[in-house]
Short mmCIF file of C-alpha atoms in Angstrom, two decimals:
data_model
loop_
_atom_site.label_atom_id
_atom_site.label_comp_id
_atom_site.label_asym_id
_atom_site.label_seq_id
_atom_site.Cartn_x
_atom_site.Cartn_y
_atom_site.Cartn_z
CA MET A 759 -82.84 32.09 52.27
CA ASP A 760 -80.40 32.07 55.18
CA THR A 761 -81.59 32.39 58.78
CA GLY A 762 -80.44 35.43 60.71
CA ILE A 763 -79.85 35.22 64.46
CA PHE A 764 -80.99 38.44 66.11
CA VAL A 765 -80.79 39.95 69.57
CA LEU A 766 -83.77 42.10 70.58
CA SER A 767 -82.78 45.06 72.69
CA GLU A 768 -85.00 48.09 73.35
CA LYS A 769 -87.30 47.15 70.43
CA LYS A 770 -84.31 47.05 68.09
CA TYR A 771 -83.07 43.90 66.38
CA LYS A 772 -79.33 43.44 66.06
CA GLN A 773 -78.10 40.62 63.84
CA ILE A 774 -75.32 38.66 65.53
CA ASP A 775 -74.98 35.59 63.28
CA THR A 776 -76.30 33.87 60.18
CA VAL A 777 -77.20 30.22 59.72
CA GLU A 778 -76.72 29.23 56.11
CA ASN A 779 -79.45 26.83 55.01
CA TRP A 780 -77.98 26.23 51.58
CA PRO A 781 -74.52 25.23 50.43
CA LYS A 782 -72.50 28.33 49.94
CA LYS A 783 -71.29 28.61 46.34
CA PHE A 784 -69.78 31.50 44.45
CA SER A 785 -69.18 32.37 40.81
CA LEU A 786 -67.27 34.98 38.84
CA TYR A 787 -68.95 37.60 36.71
CA GLY A 788 -66.62 39.57 34.43
CA SER A 789 -62.85 39.35 34.48
CA ALA A 790 -60.66 38.04 37.29
CA SER A 791 -59.01 41.44 37.79
CA ASP A 792 -62.04 43.74 37.93
CA GLY A 793 -65.15 41.55 37.77
CA MET A 794 -67.21 40.48 40.76
CA VAL A 795 -67.54 37.28 42.70
CA TYR A 796 -71.18 36.71 43.54
CA ARG A 797 -73.08 34.16 45.61
CA TYR A 798 -74.51 31.54 43.30
CA PHE A 799 -77.94 29.91 43.46
CA LYS A 800 -79.50 27.62 40.93
CA THR A 801 -83.25 28.01 40.77
CA GLY A 802 -86.20 26.69 38.85
CA TYR A 803 -88.68 28.98 37.12
CA PHE A 804 -92.45 29.04 37.46
CA HIS A 805 -95.24 30.72 35.56
CA GLY A 806 -97.40 31.01 38.66
CA LEU A 807 -96.89 31.14 42.42
CA PRO A 808 -94.92 27.97 43.33
CA LYS A 809 -95.68 25.80 46.35
CA PRO A 810 -94.01 27.16 49.50
CA GLU A 811 -90.86 25.34 50.59
CA ALA A 812 -88.91 25.67 53.82
CA ASN A 813 -86.12 28.27 53.69
CA LYS A 814 -87.08 29.31 50.17
CA ILE A 815 -88.71 32.50 49.02
CA SER A 816 -90.43 33.30 45.75
CA THR A 817 -89.37 36.28 43.71
CA LYS A 818 -91.06 37.71 40.68
CA VAL A 819 -88.67 38.54 37.85
CA GLY A 820 -90.07 40.93 35.28
CA MET A 821 -88.40 41.21 31.90
CA ILE A 822 -88.64 44.07 29.48
CA ASN A 823 -87.24 43.42 26.02
CA ARG A 824 -86.77 46.74 24.30
CA HIS A 825 -84.66 45.29 21.53
CA GLY A 826 -87.25 43.02 19.97
CA LYS A 827 -84.94 40.06 19.28
CA TRP A 828 -85.25 36.78 21.17
CA PHE A 829 -82.81 36.29 24.01
CA VAL A 830 -81.91 33.34 26.22
CA ILE A 831 -81.31 34.39 29.83
CA THR A 832 -79.11 31.93 31.69
CA LYS A 833 -78.38 34.01 34.78
CA PHE A 834 -78.99 37.37 36.36
CA ILE A 835 -77.17 39.12 39.16
CA PHE A 836 -78.60 41.47 41.75
CA SER A 837 -77.37 43.15 44.90
CA TYR A 838 -77.93 40.54 47.63
CA PRO A 839 -77.22 42.67 50.76
CA SER A 840 -79.97 45.11 49.81
CA PHE A 841 -82.46 42.47 48.67
CA ASN A 842 -85.57 43.00 50.80
CA ILE A 843 -87.77 40.22 52.11
CA PHE A 844 -91.53 40.59 52.59
CA SER A 845 -94.09 38.41 54.29
CA HIS A 846 -97.78 37.68 53.75
CA LYS A 847 -99.86 35.23 55.80
CA GLY A 848 -96.77 33.42 57.06
CA ARG A 849 -95.22 33.10 53.62
CA ASN A 850 -92.09 34.96 52.55
CA PHE A 851 -91.54 36.77 49.28
CA GLY A 852 -88.49 38.44 47.81
CA GLU A 853 -88.29 41.89 46.33
CA ALA A 854 -89.43 42.20 42.74
CA VAL A 855 -86.57 42.12 40.23
CA GLU A 856 -86.64 43.67 36.79
CA ILE A 857 -84.39 42.77 33.86
CA ASP A 858 -84.50 45.54 31.32
CA ILE A 859 -82.92 44.40 28.05
CA ASN A 860 -81.87 47.74 26.63
CA ASN A 861 -80.19 46.59 23.48
CA GLU A 862 -78.36 43.58 22.08
CA ASP A 863 -75.39 44.17 24.36
CA LEU A 864 -76.85 45.50 27.59
CA ALA A 865 -79.38 44.38 30.20
CA LEU A 866 -80.00 46.34 33.40
CA VAL A 867 -80.96 44.35 36.49
CA SER A 868 -82.60 46.33 39.26
CA LEU A 869 -84.51 45.65 42.46
CA LYS A 870 -87.86 47.43 42.43
CA ASN A 871 -88.16 48.17 46.18
CA LYS A 872 -91.58 46.51 46.26
CA PRO A 873 -92.73 42.97 47.11
CA SER A 874 -93.06 40.23 44.51
CA PHE A 875 -96.55 39.57 45.86
CA ALA A 876 -98.88 42.56 46.12
CA GLY A 877 -99.93 43.22 49.69
CA ALA A 878 -96.94 41.54 51.36
CA LYS A 879 -95.41 43.61 54.15
CA PRO A 880 -91.70 44.21 54.70
CA MET A 881 -90.19 42.28 57.60
CA SER A 882 -89.88 44.85 60.36
CA HIS A 883 -86.60 43.57 61.80
CA ILE A 884 -84.76 43.56 58.48
CA LYS A 885 -83.33 46.88 57.43
CA GLN A 886 -84.74 47.95 54.11
CA GLY A 887 -81.99 48.52 51.56
CA TYR A 888 -81.80 50.32 48.28
CA SER A 889 -79.56 48.94 45.60
CA ASN A 890 -77.93 50.20 42.45
CA THR A 891 -78.76 48.78 39.06
CA ILE A 892 -76.35 46.13 37.81
CA GLU A 893 -75.32 46.18 34.17
CA MET A 894 -75.01 42.82 32.42
CA ARG A 895 -73.40 42.42 29.01
CA TYR A 896 -74.28 40.04 26.22
CA GLY A 897 -72.55 36.68 26.45
CA THR A 898 -71.58 37.13 30.08
CA MET B 493 -28.53 89.84 80.95
CA THR B 494 -28.76 86.15 81.78
CA ILE B 495 -31.66 83.92 80.72
CA ILE B 496 -32.93 83.96 84.32
CA ASP B 497 -32.90 87.77 84.37
CA TRP B 498 -34.72 87.83 81.04
CA ALA B 499 -37.28 85.29 82.29
CA LEU B 500 -37.90 87.29 85.47
CA ALA B 501 -38.34 90.45 83.44
CA ASN B 502 -40.78 88.74 81.01
CA TYR B 503 -42.54 86.27 83.32
CA ASN B 504 -45.95 87.57 82.28
CA GLU B 505 -45.34 86.86 78.54
CA LEU B 506 -43.71 83.53 79.41
CA PHE B 507 -46.76 82.47 81.39
CA VAL B 508 -49.16 83.46 78.56
CA SER B 509 -46.98 81.70 75.95
CA GLY B 510 -46.86 78.55 78.06
CA ALA B 511 -50.62 78.68 78.40
CA ILE B 512 -50.99 79.10 74.61
CA ILE B 513 -48.81 76.03 73.99
CA LEU B 514 -50.73 73.95 76.55
CA VAL B 515 -54.10 75.01 75.16
CA SER B 516 -52.95 74.31 71.58
CA ILE B 517 -51.82 70.79 72.59
CA VAL B 518 -55.19 70.11 74.24
CA ILE B 519 -57.10 71.49 71.22
CA ALA B 520 -54.86 69.48 68.87
CA LYS B 521 -55.53 66.30 70.83
CA ILE B 522 -59.31 66.87 70.81
CA ALA B 523 -59.34 67.82 67.10
CA SER B 524 -57.27 64.74 66.24
CA VAL B 525 -59.70 62.43 68.10
CA ILE B 526 -62.77 64.09 66.52
CA ILE B 527 -61.29 63.88 63.00
CA ARG B 528 -60.39 60.21 63.45
CA ARG B 529 -63.83 59.31 64.82
CA ARG B 530 -65.60 61.17 62.00
CA MET B 531 -63.44 59.50 59.36
CA TYR B 532 -63.71 55.93 60.66
CA GLY B 533 -66.21 54.05 58.56
CA SER B 534 -66.02 56.40 55.57
CA TYR B 535 -62.24 56.08 55.13
CA SER B 536 -59.73 53.38 56.00
CA ASN B 537 -58.49 53.36 59.60
CA HIS B 538 -55.02 54.13 58.37
CA ILE B 539 -56.00 57.32 56.51
CA ALA B 540 -58.15 58.42 59.46
CA LYS B 541 -55.18 57.93 61.81
CA LEU B 542 -52.77 59.82 59.54
CA THR B 543 -55.18 62.74 59.01
CA GLY B 544 -55.74 62.98 62.77
CA ARG B 545 -51.99 63.01 63.38
CA PHE B 546 -51.47 65.66 60.66
CA ALA B 547 -54.15 67.92 62.19
CA TYR B 548 -52.51 67.46 65.61
CA TYR B 549 -49.11 68.66 64.40
CA VAL B 550 -50.54 71.59 62.40
CA ILE B 551 -52.43 72.91 65.46
CA VAL B 552 -49.41 72.46 67.76
CA ILE B 553 -47.13 74.28 65.27
CA VAL B 554 -49.64 77.17 65.00
CA GLY B 555 -49.75 77.30 68.83
CA LEU B 556 -45.95 77.41 69.01
CA LEU B 557 -45.78 80.24 66.47
CA LEU B 558 -48.41 82.21 68.42
CA ALA B 559 -46.48 81.63 71.63
CA ILE B 560 -43.25 82.82 70.02
CA GLY B 561 -45.02 85.88 68.64
CA ASN B 562 -46.38 86.64 72.11
CA MET B 563 -42.82 86.64 73.48
CA GLY B 564 -41.95 89.47 71.11
CA ILE B 565 -39.51 87.34 69.11
CA SER B 566 -39.47 88.23 65.42
CA LEU B 567 -40.89 85.40 63.31
CA SER B 568 -38.90 86.50 60.24
CA SER B 569 -35.57 85.78 62.01
CA ILE B 570 -36.88 82.36 62.99
CA ILE B 571 -37.92 81.72 59.40
CA VAL B 572 -34.40 82.68 58.15
CA ALA B 573 -32.78 80.44 60.78
CA GLY B 574 -35.29 77.73 59.92
CA GLY B 575 -34.45 78.04 56.22
CA LEU B 576 -30.75 77.49 56.88
CA ALA B 577 -31.48 74.61 59.20
CA GLY B 578 -33.82 73.25 56.56
CA ILE B 579 -31.07 73.16 53.93
CA VAL B 580 -28.72 71.32 56.31
CA LEU B 581 -31.44 68.91 57.39
CA GLY B 582 -32.62 68.42 53.82
CA LEU B 583 -29.17 67.33 52.68
CA ALA B 584 -28.85 65.01 55.66
CA ALA B 585 -32.32 63.54 55.33
CA GLN B 586 -32.66 63.01 51.58
CA SER B 587 -33.59 59.35 51.88
CA SER B 588 -36.10 60.06 54.64
CA VAL B 589 -37.77 62.70 52.47
CA SER B 590 -37.94 60.32 49.50
CA ASN B 591 -39.43 57.68 51.80
CA LEU B 592 -41.94 60.22 53.08
CA ILE B 593 -43.01 61.24 49.56
CA ALA B 594 -43.21 57.56 48.54
CA GLY B 595 -45.31 56.89 51.67
CA ILE B 596 -47.77 59.67 50.80
CA LEU B 597 -48.00 58.38 47.21
CA LEU B 598 -48.49 54.78 48.40
CA ILE B 599 -51.28 55.86 50.75
CA GLY B 600 -52.93 57.83 47.93
CA ASP B 601 -52.35 55.27 45.16
CA LYS B 602 -53.25 52.27 47.37
CA PRO B 603 -51.43 49.48 45.47
CA PHE B 604 -51.93 47.47 48.69
CA LYS B 605 -53.50 47.91 52.11
CA SER B 606 -53.30 46.35 55.57
CA GLY B 607 -54.02 42.63 55.37
CA ASP B 608 -52.95 42.23 51.72
CA PHE B 609 -50.36 39.64 50.72
CA ILE B 610 -47.75 40.99 48.35
CA THR B 611 -44.52 39.86 46.74
CA TYR B 612 -41.80 42.46 46.62
CA GLY B 613 -38.44 41.27 45.24
CA ASP B 614 -37.83 37.82 46.73
CA LEU B 615 -40.06 38.51 49.71
CA THR B 616 -43.70 37.48 50.13
CA VAL B 617 -45.26 39.29 53.06
CA GLY B 618 -48.56 40.25 54.64
CA ILE B 619 -48.96 44.00 55.06
CA ILE B 620 -49.52 45.14 58.64
CA GLU B 621 -49.42 48.90 58.24
CA VAL B 622 -48.40 51.41 55.58
CA GLY B 623 -46.60 54.19 57.47
CA LEU B 624 -45.34 57.54 56.24
CA LEU B 625 -41.69 56.47 56.12
CA SER B 626 -41.84 52.69 56.04
CA THR B 627 -44.25 49.79 55.71
CA GLN B 628 -44.56 47.17 58.43
CA ALA B 629 -45.11 43.63 57.18
CA ALA B 630 -44.72 40.02 58.30
CA THR B 631 -43.45 36.99 56.42
CA TRP B 632 -45.26 33.62 56.29
CA GLU B 633 -43.04 32.54 59.17
CA GLY B 634 -44.27 35.48 61.28
CA VAL B 635 -41.04 37.49 61.07
CA ARG B 636 -41.67 41.23 61.19
CA VAL B 637 -40.16 43.19 58.28
CA ARG B 638 -39.77 46.95 57.93
CA ILE B 639 -39.60 47.99 54.28
CA PRO B 640 -38.67 51.59 53.36
CA ASN B 641 -41.50 53.08 51.31
CA ASN B 642 -39.10 54.30 48.64
CA GLN B 643 -38.12 50.70 47.83
CA LEU B 644 -41.74 49.57 47.61
CA PHE B 645 -42.69 52.50 45.42
CA ASN B 646 -39.89 51.83 42.94
CA SER B 647 -40.34 48.03 42.78
CA ASN B 648 -42.68 45.68 41.03
CA VAL B 649 -45.20 44.66 43.65
CA MET B 650 -47.52 41.70 43.08
CA ASN B 651 -50.67 41.89 45.18
CA TYR B 652 -52.24 38.47 45.70
CA THR B 653 -55.25 39.68 47.68
CA ARG B 654 -56.48 42.45 45.40
CA SER B 655 -57.68 40.22 42.53
CA VAL B 656 -61.37 39.42 42.55
CA ALA B 657 -60.71 35.81 41.50
CA ARG B 658 -57.59 33.69 41.18
CA LEU B 659 -56.59 30.60 39.27
CA VAL B 660 -54.72 27.83 41.08
CA ARG B 661 -53.20 25.16 38.87
CA THR B 662 -51.06 22.11 39.26
CA GLN B 663 -49.85 19.24 37.09
CA ILE B 664 -50.00 15.49 37.70
CA THR B 665 -48.53 12.65 35.65
CA LEU B 666 -50.48 9.43 35.11
CA PHE B 667 -49.67 6.18 33.31
CA TYR B 668 -50.81 5.86 29.69
CA GLU B 669 -53.11 2.94 30.56
CA GLU B 670 -55.46 5.12 32.67
CA ASP B 671 -58.94 6.30 31.63
CA PHE B 672 -58.30 10.04 31.46
CA ASP B 673 -61.89 11.12 30.85
CA ARG B 674 -63.03 9.32 34.01
CA ILE B 675 -60.17 10.78 36.06
CA ALA B 676 -60.69 14.32 34.71
CA LYS B 677 -64.41 14.17 35.56
CA ALA B 678 -63.77 12.80 39.06
CA ILE B 679 -61.23 15.52 39.87
CA SER B 680 -63.46 18.29 38.44
CA ASP B 681 -66.46 16.99 40.42
CA ALA B 682 -64.44 16.79 43.65
CA PHE B 683 -63.39 20.43 43.33
CA ALA B 684 -66.83 21.61 42.23
CA LYS B 685 -68.24 20.38 45.57
CA GLN B 686 -66.03 22.73 47.59
CA TRP B 687 -67.71 26.00 48.62
CA TYR B 688 -64.62 28.08 47.85
CA VAL B 689 -64.34 26.82 44.26
CA LEU B 690 -66.14 29.06 41.77
CA VAL B 691 -68.99 27.62 39.71
CA GLU B 692 -67.83 29.71 36.76
CA PRO B 693 -65.16 29.41 35.43
CA ALA B 694 -65.63 25.71 36.14
CA PRO B 695 -62.69 23.46 37.18
CA GLN B 696 -60.79 22.05 34.21
CA VAL B 697 -58.55 19.01 33.81
CA PHE B 698 -56.78 18.37 30.51
CA ALA B 699 -53.66 16.77 29.04
CA VAL B 700 -50.77 19.12 28.36
CA GLN B 701 -47.78 16.87 27.69
CA PHE B 702 -46.76 13.33 26.78
CA THR B 703 -43.60 12.15 28.48
CA ASN B 704 -41.61 8.93 28.88
CA THR B 705 -43.27 8.44 32.25
CA GLY B 706 -46.87 9.11 31.28
CA VAL B 707 -49.40 11.78 30.37
CA VAL B 708 -49.14 15.12 32.16
CA LEU B 709 -52.56 16.50 33.16
CA GLU B 710 -53.09 20.08 34.22
CA VAL B 711 -55.73 20.83 36.88
CA ARG B 712 -57.08 24.39 36.79
CA VAL B 713 -59.43 25.62 39.49
CA TRP B 714 -60.72 29.17 40.14
CA THR B 715 -61.45 30.66 43.55
CA ALA B 716 -62.19 34.10 44.98
CA GLY B 717 -59.14 36.22 45.83
CA THR B 718 -59.92 35.94 49.54
CA THR B 719 -60.14 32.11 49.53
CA TRP B 720 -56.98 31.45 47.55
CA GLY B 721 -55.27 29.96 50.60
CA ASN B 722 -58.07 27.39 51.12
CA LEU B 723 -57.71 26.10 47.59
CA TYR B 724 -53.92 26.30 47.37
CA PHE B 725 -53.38 24.20 50.49
CA GLU B 726 -56.23 21.73 49.86
CA MET B 727 -55.49 21.06 46.19
CA PRO B 728 -52.74 18.38 46.48
CA LYS B 729 -54.68 16.40 49.11
CA MET B 730 -57.92 16.55 47.13
CA ILE B 731 -56.26 15.28 43.97
CA THR B 732 -54.46 12.50 45.85
CA ASP B 733 -57.66 11.43 47.65
CA THR B 734 -59.64 11.42 44.39
CA LEU B 735 -57.04 9.28 42.63
CA LYS B 736 -56.89 6.91 45.60
CA GLY B 737 -60.68 6.61 45.48
CA LEU B 738 -60.47 5.63 41.82
CA GLY B 739 -57.59 3.21 42.46
CA VAL B 740 -55.31 5.26 40.18
CA LYS B 741 -51.61 5.68 40.89
CA PHE B 742 -49.39 8.61 39.96
CA ALA B 743 -46.97 7.69 37.17
CA TYR B 744 -43.35 7.36 38.17
CA GLN B 745 -40.11 6.74 36.36
CA LYS B 746 -39.31 3.01 36.19
CA GLN B 747 -35.68 2.07 36.07
CA ILE B 748 -34.80 -1.55 35.29
CA TYR B 749 -31.36 -2.85 36.19
CA VAL B 750 -30.37 -6.04 34.29
CA ASP B 751 -27.51 -7.99 35.75
CA VAL B 752 -26.08 -9.84 32.72
CA GLU B 753 -23.60 -12.72 33.32
CA HIS B 754 -20.49 -12.76 31.15
CA THR B 755 -21.12 -15.22 28.33
CA GLY B 756 -18.44 -14.13 25.84
CA PRO B 757 -15.42 -16.18 24.62
CA GLU B 758 -12.98 -17.34 27.28
CA THR B 759 -9.94 -15.19 27.87
CA SER B 760 -6.54 -16.32 26.66
CA ALA B 761 -5.33 -16.69 30.27
CA LYS B 762 -8.11 -19.15 31.07
CA ARG B 763 -7.44 -21.13 27.88
CA LYS B 764 -3.90 -21.75 28.99
#
């Protein structure tokens, strides 16, 4: 999680800068000519709610396997600018993500517009965004 | 009847026509500003500017035609005269028209936009503005270049900025005695630490050629299209620093000159 620097004017927050708390790294998804370069984070995975860490948020990733076969998921991509952050008792949570494995070749990654932790409230000064679903192909 | 006599006789129509032209210019100006403001954000600044300018000229031309009609001058005679003038002008301005059409097609097709770096012929330039007749650009040295749109439209243009990701590669030659696995790993790790180097595809270092001097290694590193410059200019220094850190020298051609003293049989002159 990066830290936004805001100016409060007439009860409205305006973001003027961002402090990056983590090394900025990028990766390529798809081909060099028409793929996408996305911001890259390496994360661990937890079966329950992990211990809170500074500048980190927890996000619940739901997976639906409609195909029935076993799959190994090495990465998933979602729309970062419209990724909403929620808070509950001083702890921050990301928006719930869903990976819908449609068939052997296609998985749809979408943000669910709801918090990862039930009851968490959206941060009032961050504009709530709505993202499109991202299609991921097998082997990519 | 002189022009002054005619003007005095028709001063009322002249005044109204003048007013029509003035009002049409004011309306055109306002419409142009409104169109540009509405389009900014949704469309590129350039298209917004061109559409605003187009609307301005259309409204002014309509105002002029209304003013002429108000004066009692037949529009059909103007159209005939305009047609003849158009043929003459068309012949004289063939290249301008082809540039104009190429400009419209370039704006619609968007093979490049302001800020892109392109190579056209022998020239590598940064695009400043795509105009209707010509494109303004600047070379690496900052020299302004005006390129007719027709030439750009009919040439092979390489756009360096448009690609999502770009590969930068270079070759280095090392002596055969070196530990290539260790060197390849050190160079790959050094690049992987840089924020502008992509995690995937990962940096690669591998042997491509065996020469008299040593082994030629190729270093391949991927970066985003927008950070190509960072990688391109940093690459030689990073490789040199990494090799220095490992105590490895670049291979170079060794030339050995042997000065051999004459040891053959004595000449007949000396024997005498």
